[in-house]
Amino acid sequence: MAKKRRPRTQPSAAATPQLTDGEVPVVGAREPCPCGSGRRYKACHGRAAAQAATELVRRPFEGLPGECDWVALRELVPAATVPLTLREGLPQDVPALTLATVLPMAWPALRRDDGAVLLGLQNDTATGDLSRDLADVLTRALATTPGSPVAAARTASGGPRLQDLLDLSAPFVPEVHSGFEFWLDDAESATGEVAASLERANAAAVPTTRLTGVDAAYWCRTPEKNHLRWVMPHPEDQLLDALARLHAAGASSLGEDTRLVGSFRAHGLTVPVWDLPSAFGAEECEKPATAFGERLAEALAATTPLTPEERKARSGLTNRQITLN
């Protein structure tokens, strides 16, 4: 015999608080939803919050100035900083706002003693929208007591994104550093564990230089060989076709003993990677990279179908593609 179900009674309109989604506070998943529906939070407003937390935004930095550099600083560059400008201007007690690749102890953000804010980019994120997570950290950092780090926390559903908070007309020009002295106001006077931590971080940093002749291209030195990693804004399929055309024509290298070895996929963008000889420094990359950029522009404009040789080259590039996130 089927088990009898108790009929559910709906709360009356008069007894149900009239709250909008933005006004419903976050509570435990099994607790009654604060909206007054009579359901548990996870089956009511918590459902939308959970969906927002797992939905991946493929290009979180799209629409920001320097999208390609945002990706590079998030995934490829050890130590770099960029001044940021808020759309509504900085609060009076915040003299400066700076984006940093990573902060001590992997803090999401840091409010210096003088009130300046450092926002860390290379951190674990709470949701699938990196831009919203960073905006949440930034908002909390602006209100944090000077001299304090900002702790990781759950990002509120429906909160602002970086695109809502930052001045989109301000330039985005990273400054790459050889080490992490920017963590401290006076790194030379550091002692004890602070000095030891700084020394360990500097020892692990891969020497990196941002090229000046092209956008978002970063040279780095490793023990065996050097590399150039170039974040590009073009649609992936179009870019891979263009790279395949150049590769099949023997025009994809940056010079003697250099070769295009594959690409990364990061935050919705493609990052071609070249192997370089150990003697091939960042300065030696400048002219070849500019010349390659011109060849790439021509290949991107081509509309003819790929030849068998070009399709083979494209397959090889696709097989050597690695997704970073």
CSV table of C-alpha atoms in Angstrom, one decimal:
chain,number,residue,atom,x,y,z
A,1,MET,CA,0.0,0.0,0.0
A,2,ALA,CA,1.4,3.4,-0.9
A,3,LYS,CA,2.4,5.5,1.9
A,4,LYS,CA,0.2,8.5,2.6
A,5,ARG,CA,1.8,11.8,2.0
A,6,ARG,CA,1.1,14.7,4.3
A,7,PRO,CA,-0.3,17.6,2.3
A,8,ARG,CA,2.1,20.6,2.2
A,9,THR,CA,0.7,23.9,3.3
A,10,GLN,CA,2.0,27.0,1.8
A,11,PRO,CA,2.6,30.0,4.0
A,12,SER,CA,0.2,32.9,3.4
A,13,ALA,CA,1.3,36.0,1.6
A,14,ALA,CA,0.9,37.9,4.8
A,15,ALA,CA,3.2,35.6,6.7
A,16,THR,CA,5.9,35.4,4.1
A,17,PRO,CA,8.6,38.1,4.2
A,18,GLN,CA,8.8,39.8,0.9
A,19,LEU,CA,12.5,39.6,0.2
A,20,THR,CA,14.4,39.9,-3.1
A,21,ASP,CA,17.2,37.6,-4.0
A,22,GLY,CA,19.8,40.2,-3.1
A,23,GLU,CA,18.4,40.5,0.4
A,24,VAL,CA,18.3,36.8,1.3
A,25,PRO,CA,21.3,36.1,3.7
A,26,VAL,CA,23.4,33.0,3.3
A,27,VAL,CA,22.6,30.3,5.9
A,28,GLY,CA,23.4,26.6,6.3
A,29,ALA,CA,22.2,24.3,3.6
A,30,ARG,CA,19.7,22.4,5.8
A,31,GLU,CA,18.4,25.5,7.7
A,32,PRO,CA,15.1,27.1,6.8
A,33,CYS,CA,15.5,29.6,4.0
A,34,PRO,CA,15.4,33.2,5.4
A,35,CYS,CA,13.0,34.2,2.6
A,36,GLY,CA,10.2,32.5,4.6
A,37,SER,CA,9.2,29.9,2.0
A,38,GLY,CA,9.2,27.1,4.5
A,39,ARG,CA,11.8,25.2,2.5
A,40,ARG,CA,15.4,24.4,3.4
A,41,TYR,CA,17.9,26.9,2.1
A,42,LYS,CA,19.6,24.4,-0.3
A,43,ALA,CA,16.2,23.8,-2.0
A,44,CYS,CA,15.3,27.4,-2.2
A,45,HIS,CA,17.6,30.4,-2.6
A,46,GLY,CA,20.6,28.2,-1.9
A,47,ARG,CA,20.0,26.4,-5.2
A,48,ALA,CA,20.7,29.5,-7.2
A,49,ALA,CA,23.7,30.3,-5.1
A,50,ALA,CA,25.1,26.8,-5.7
A,51,GLN,CA,24.5,27.0,-9.4
A,52,ALA,CA,26.3,30.3,-9.6
A,53,ALA,CA,29.2,28.9,-7.7
A,54,THR,CA,29.7,26.0,-10.1
A,55,GLU,CA,29.0,27.7,-13.4
A,56,LEU,CA,32.3,28.4,-15.1
A,57,VAL,CA,32.8,31.7,-16.8
A,58,ARG,CA,35.1,30.8,-19.7
A,59,ARG,CA,36.6,34.3,-20.2
A,60,PRO,CA,36.5,36.0,-16.8
A,61,PHE,CA,38.6,38.9,-17.8
A,62,GLU,CA,36.8,39.7,-21.1
A,63,GLY,CA,36.0,43.4,-21.4
A,64,LEU,CA,38.8,44.5,-19.1
A,65,PRO,CA,41.7,46.5,-20.6
A,66,GLY,CA,44.7,44.1,-21.1
A,67,GLU,CA,42.7,40.9,-20.9
A,68,CYS,CA,45.7,39.0,-22.3
A,69,ASP,CA,48.0,40.4,-19.6
A,70,TRP,CA,45.4,39.5,-16.9
A,71,VAL,CA,45.6,35.9,-18.1
A,72,ALA,CA,49.4,36.0,-18.2
A,73,LEU,CA,49.7,37.4,-14.7
A,74,ARG,CA,47.2,34.8,-13.4
A,75,GLU,CA,48.9,31.7,-15.0
A,76,LEU,CA,52.4,32.4,-16.2
A,77,VAL,CA,54.2,35.3,-14.5
A,78,PRO,CA,55.7,34.8,-11.0
A,79,ALA,CA,56.1,38.4,-9.8
A,80,ALA,CA,54.4,41.4,-11.3
A,81,THR,CA,52.2,44.4,-10.2
A,82,VAL,CA,49.8,46.7,-12.0
A,83,PRO,CA,48.2,49.9,-10.6
A,84,LEU,CA,44.4,49.7,-10.7
A,85,THR,CA,41.8,52.5,-11.0
A,86,LEU,CA,38.3,52.2,-9.6
A,87,ARG,CA,35.4,53.5,-11.7
A,88,GLU,CA,34.2,55.6,-8.8
A,89,GLY,CA,37.6,56.5,-7.5
A,90,LEU,CA,39.4,55.3,-4.4
A,91,PRO,CA,38.1,56.0,-0.9
A,92,GLN,CA,39.9,58.8,0.9
A,93,ASP,CA,41.7,56.4,3.3
A,94,VAL,CA,43.0,54.2,0.4
A,95,PRO,CA,46.0,56.0,-1.2
A,96,ALA,CA,46.6,53.3,-3.8
A,97,LEU,CA,45.2,50.1,-5.3
A,98,THR,CA,47.6,47.6,-6.9
A,99,LEU,CA,47.1,44.2,-8.5
A,100,ALA,CA,49.8,41.7,-7.6
A,101,THR,CA,50.4,38.2,-9.0
A,102,VAL,CA,50.8,36.6,-5.6
A,103,LEU,CA,51.0,37.8,-2.0
A,104,PRO,CA,52.7,36.3,1.1
A,105,MET,CA,50.9,33.2,2.5
A,106,ALA,CA,48.7,33.3,-0.6
A,107,TRP,CA,46.6,36.0,1.0
A,108,PRO,CA,43.7,37.1,-1.3
A,109,ALA,CA,44.5,40.7,-0.5
A,110,LEU,CA,46.5,42.9,1.9
A,111,ARG,CA,45.8,46.3,3.4
A,112,ARG,CA,49.1,48.0,4.2
A,113,ASP,CA,49.7,50.1,7.3
A,114,ASP,CA,49.2,53.2,5.2
A,115,GLY,CA,45.9,52.0,3.9
A,116,ALA,CA,47.0,51.0,0.4
A,117,VAL,CA,45.5,47.8,-1.0
A,118,LEU,CA,47.3,44.9,-2.7
A,119,LEU,CA,45.0,42.5,-4.5
A,120,GLY,CA,46.4,39.0,-5.2
A,121,LEU,CA,45.6,37.4,-8.5
A,122,GLN,CA,47.0,33.9,-8.1
A,123,ASN,CA,44.6,32.4,-5.6
A,124,ASP,CA,42.0,29.6,-5.3
A,125,THR,CA,38.6,30.9,-6.2
A,126,ALA,CA,35.3,30.3,-4.5
A,127,THR,CA,33.1,30.1,-7.6
A,128,GLY,CA,33.4,29.6,-11.3
A,129,ASP,CA,33.6,33.3,-12.0
A,130,LEU,CA,37.1,34.5,-11.2
A,131,SER,CA,36.2,38.1,-11.9
A,132,ARG,CA,33.3,38.1,-9.4
A,133,ASP,CA,35.6,36.4,-6.8
A,134,LEU,CA,38.3,39.0,-7.2
A,135,ALA,CA,35.7,41.8,-7.1
A,136,ASP,CA,34.4,40.4,-3.8
A,137,VAL,CA,38.0,40.3,-2.3
A,138,LEU,CA,38.6,43.8,-3.6
A,139,THR,CA,35.4,45.2,-1.9
A,140,ARG,CA,36.3,43.6,1.4
A,141,ALA,CA,39.9,44.8,1.2
A,142,LEU,CA,38.8,48.4,0.8
A,143,ALA,CA,37.0,48.1,4.1
A,144,THR,CA,39.7,46.1,6.0
A,145,THR,CA,41.6,47.6,8.9
A,146,PRO,CA,45.0,48.9,7.7
A,147,GLY,CA,47.8,46.5,8.5
A,148,SER,CA,45.7,43.4,8.0
A,149,PRO,CA,45.4,40.7,5.4
A,150,VAL,CA,42.1,39.8,3.8
A,151,ALA,CA,41.0,36.2,4.5
A,152,ALA,CA,39.4,33.9,1.9
A,153,ALA,CA,35.6,33.9,2.1
A,154,ARG,CA,32.5,32.7,0.3
A,155,THR,CA,31.6,35.0,-2.6
A,156,ALA,CA,28.0,36.4,-2.5
A,157,SER,CA,25.8,35.4,-5.4
A,158,GLY,CA,25.0,38.2,-7.8
A,159,GLY,CA,27.7,40.5,-6.5
A,160,PRO,CA,29.7,42.9,-8.7
A,161,ARG,CA,32.5,41.8,-11.1
A,162,LEU,CA,35.8,43.5,-11.8
A,163,GLN,CA,34.2,44.9,-15.0
A,164,ASP,CA,31.7,46.7,-12.7
A,165,LEU,CA,34.3,48.2,-10.3
A,166,LEU,CA,37.3,49.1,-12.4
A,167,ASP,CA,37.8,52.1,-14.7
A,168,LEU,CA,37.7,50.4,-18.1
A,169,SER,CA,39.4,53.5,-19.7
A,170,ALA,CA,42.5,53.2,-17.5
A,171,PRO,CA,45.6,51.5,-19.1
A,172,PHE,CA,46.7,48.1,-17.9
A,173,VAL,CA,50.5,48.0,-18.0
A,174,PRO,CA,52.2,45.3,-15.9
A,175,GLU,CA,55.5,45.8,-14.3
A,176,VAL,CA,57.4,42.5,-14.0
A,177,HIS,CA,59.7,42.2,-11.0
A,178,SER,CA,62.8,40.0,-10.5
A,179,GLY,CA,61.5,39.1,-7.0
A,180,PHE,CA,58.9,39.8,-4.4
A,181,GLU,CA,60.3,42.8,-2.6
A,182,PHE,CA,57.1,44.6,-3.5
A,183,TRP,CA,55.5,42.7,-0.7
A,184,LEU,CA,57.1,45.0,1.8
A,185,ASP,CA,57.4,48.7,2.2
A,186,ASP,CA,61.1,48.3,3.1
A,187,ALA,CA,62.3,44.9,2.0
A,188,GLU,CA,66.0,45.6,2.8
A,189,SER,CA,65.2,45.9,6.5
A,190,ALA,CA,63.4,42.5,6.6
A,191,THR,CA,64.7,40.1,9.3
A,192,GLY,CA,63.9,36.7,10.7
A,193,GLU,CA,61.1,34.6,9.2
A,194,VAL,CA,60.0,37.5,7.0
A,195,ALA,CA,63.4,37.7,5.4
A,196,ALA,CA,63.6,33.9,5.1
A,197,SER,CA,60.1,33.7,3.4
A,198,LEU,CA,61.1,36.4,1.0
A,199,GLU,CA,64.3,34.6,0.1
A,200,ARG,CA,62.5,31.3,-0.5
A,201,ALA,CA,60.0,33.0,-2.8
A,202,ASN,CA,62.7,34.8,-4.8
A,203,ALA,CA,64.7,31.6,-5.2
A,204,ALA,CA,61.6,29.8,-6.7
A,205,ALA,CA,60.7,32.7,-9.2
A,206,VAL,CA,61.5,32.0,-12.8
A,207,PRO,CA,63.2,35.0,-14.4
A,208,THR,CA,60.6,36.6,-16.7
A,209,THR,CA,60.4,39.6,-19.0
A,210,ARG,CA,57.5,41.2,-20.8
A,211,LEU,CA,58.3,42.1,-24.4
A,212,THR,CA,57.8,45.8,-25.3
A,213,GLY,CA,57.2,45.4,-29.1
A,214,VAL,CA,54.1,43.2,-28.9
A,215,ASP,CA,51.3,42.7,-26.4
A,216,ALA,CA,51.2,40.1,-23.7
A,217,ALA,CA,54.3,38.2,-24.8
A,218,TYR,CA,56.5,37.0,-21.9
A,219,TRP,CA,60.1,35.6,-22.2
A,220,CYS,CA,61.3,33.3,-19.4
A,221,ARG,CA,64.5,31.5,-18.6
A,222,THR,CA,64.7,27.9,-17.3
A,223,PRO,CA,67.7,25.8,-16.6
A,224,GLU,CA,67.7,23.9,-19.9
A,225,LYS,CA,66.2,26.4,-22.4
A,226,ASN,CA,64.3,29.7,-22.6
A,227,HIS,CA,60.7,30.1,-23.7
A,228,LEU,CA,58.4,32.7,-25.1
A,229,ARG,CA,54.8,32.4,-24.0
A,230,TRP,CA,52.4,34.8,-25.9
A,231,VAL,CA,48.8,35.2,-24.8
A,232,MET,CA,46.7,36.0,-27.8
A,233,PRO,CA,43.1,37.4,-28.0
A,234,HIS,CA,42.0,35.7,-31.3
A,235,PRO,CA,39.3,33.0,-31.3
A,236,GLU,CA,41.0,29.7,-30.8
A,237,ASP,CA,40.0,28.0,-34.0
A,238,GLN,CA,41.0,30.9,-36.1
A,239,LEU,CA,44.3,31.2,-34.3
A,240,LEU,CA,45.1,27.5,-34.7
A,241,ASP,CA,44.3,27.7,-38.4
A,242,ALA,CA,46.7,30.7,-38.8
A,243,LEU,CA,49.4,29.0,-36.8
A,244,ALA,CA,49.0,25.8,-38.8
A,245,ARG,CA,49.4,27.8,-42.1
A,246,LEU,CA,52.6,29.4,-40.8
A,247,HIS,CA,53.9,26.1,-39.4
A,248,ALA,CA,53.4,24.2,-42.7
A,249,ALA,CA,55.1,27.1,-44.5
A,250,GLY,CA,58.1,26.9,-42.2
A,251,ALA,CA,57.3,30.4,-40.9
A,252,SER,CA,56.3,29.7,-37.3
A,253,SER,CA,59.7,30.0,-35.6
A,254,LEU,CA,61.3,33.1,-34.2
A,255,GLY,CA,64.7,32.4,-35.7
A,256,GLU,CA,67.4,29.9,-35.9
A,257,ASP,CA,67.1,27.1,-33.3
A,258,THR,CA,63.7,28.3,-32.1
A,259,ARG,CA,60.5,26.5,-32.7
A,260,LEU,CA,56.8,26.7,-31.9
A,261,VAL,CA,56.2,23.7,-29.7
A,262,GLY,CA,52.5,23.9,-28.8
A,263,SER,CA,50.2,26.1,-26.8
A,264,PHE,CA,48.3,26.6,-23.5
A,265,ARG,CA,44.6,27.2,-23.1
A,266,ALA,CA,43.9,29.6,-20.3
A,267,HIS,CA,40.7,31.5,-19.3
A,268,GLY,CA,39.3,31.2,-22.8
A,269,LEU,CA,42.4,32.4,-24.6
A,270,THR,CA,45.2,30.5,-26.4
A,271,VAL,CA,48.9,30.9,-25.5
A,272,PRO,CA,51.4,29.8,-28.1
A,273,VAL,CA,54.8,28.7,-26.7
A,274,TRP,CA,58.2,28.7,-28.3
A,275,ASP,CA,61.3,26.9,-27.2
A,276,LEU,CA,64.4,29.2,-27.4
A,277,PRO,CA,68.2,28.5,-27.1
A,278,SER,CA,69.7,29.5,-23.7
A,279,ALA,CA,71.5,32.3,-25.4
A,280,PHE,CA,68.3,33.8,-26.8
A,281,GLY,CA,67.3,36.5,-24.3
A,282,ALA,CA,64.3,38.8,-24.1
A,283,GLU,CA,66.0,41.5,-26.2
A,284,GLU,CA,66.8,39.0,-28.9
A,285,CYS,CA,63.0,38.1,-29.0
A,286,GLU,CA,61.8,41.6,-29.8
A,287,LYS,CA,62.4,41.9,-33.5
A,288,PRO,CA,61.5,38.3,-34.4
A,289,ALA,CA,58.3,38.5,-32.3
A,290,THR,CA,57.3,41.7,-34.1
A,291,ALA,CA,58.0,40.1,-37.5
A,292,PHE,CA,56.0,37.0,-36.4
A,293,GLY,CA,53.1,39.2,-35.4
A,294,GLU,CA,53.0,40.6,-38.9
A,295,ARG,CA,53.1,37.1,-40.5
A,296,LEU,CA,50.3,36.0,-38.1
A,297,ALA,CA,48.1,38.9,-39.1
A,298,GLU,CA,48.3,37.9,-42.7
A,299,ALA,CA,47.6,34.3,-41.8
A,300,LEU,CA,44.6,35.3,-39.7
A,301,ALA,CA,43.1,37.1,-42.7
A,302,ALA,CA,43.4,34.0,-45.0
A,303,THR,CA,40.0,32.4,-45.8
A,304,THR,CA,41.0,29.5,-48.1
A,305,PRO,CA,40.6,26.0,-46.7
A,306,LEU,CA,43.6,24.4,-45.1
A,307,THR,CA,45.8,22.2,-47.3
A,308,PRO,CA,46.5,18.6,-46.2
A,309,GLU,CA,49.9,19.8,-44.9
A,310,GLU,CA,48.3,22.6,-43.0
A,311,ARG,CA,45.7,20.2,-41.5
A,312,LYS,CA,48.5,17.9,-40.4
A,313,ALA,CA,50.3,20.9,-38.8
A,314,ARG,CA,47.1,21.9,-37.0
A,315,SER,CA,46.5,18.4,-35.7
A,316,GLY,CA,50.0,18.4,-34.3
A,317,LEU,CA,49.5,21.8,-32.5
A,318,THR,CA,46.1,20.7,-31.1
A,319,ASN,CA,47.7,17.5,-29.7
A,320,ARG,CA,50.3,19.5,-27.9
A,321,GLN,CA,47.8,21.9,-26.3
A,322,ILE,CA,47.5,22.0,-22.5
A,323,THR,CA,44.6,23.5,-20.6
A,324,LEU,CA,45.8,25.4,-17.5
A,325,ASN,CA,42.4,26.0,-15.9
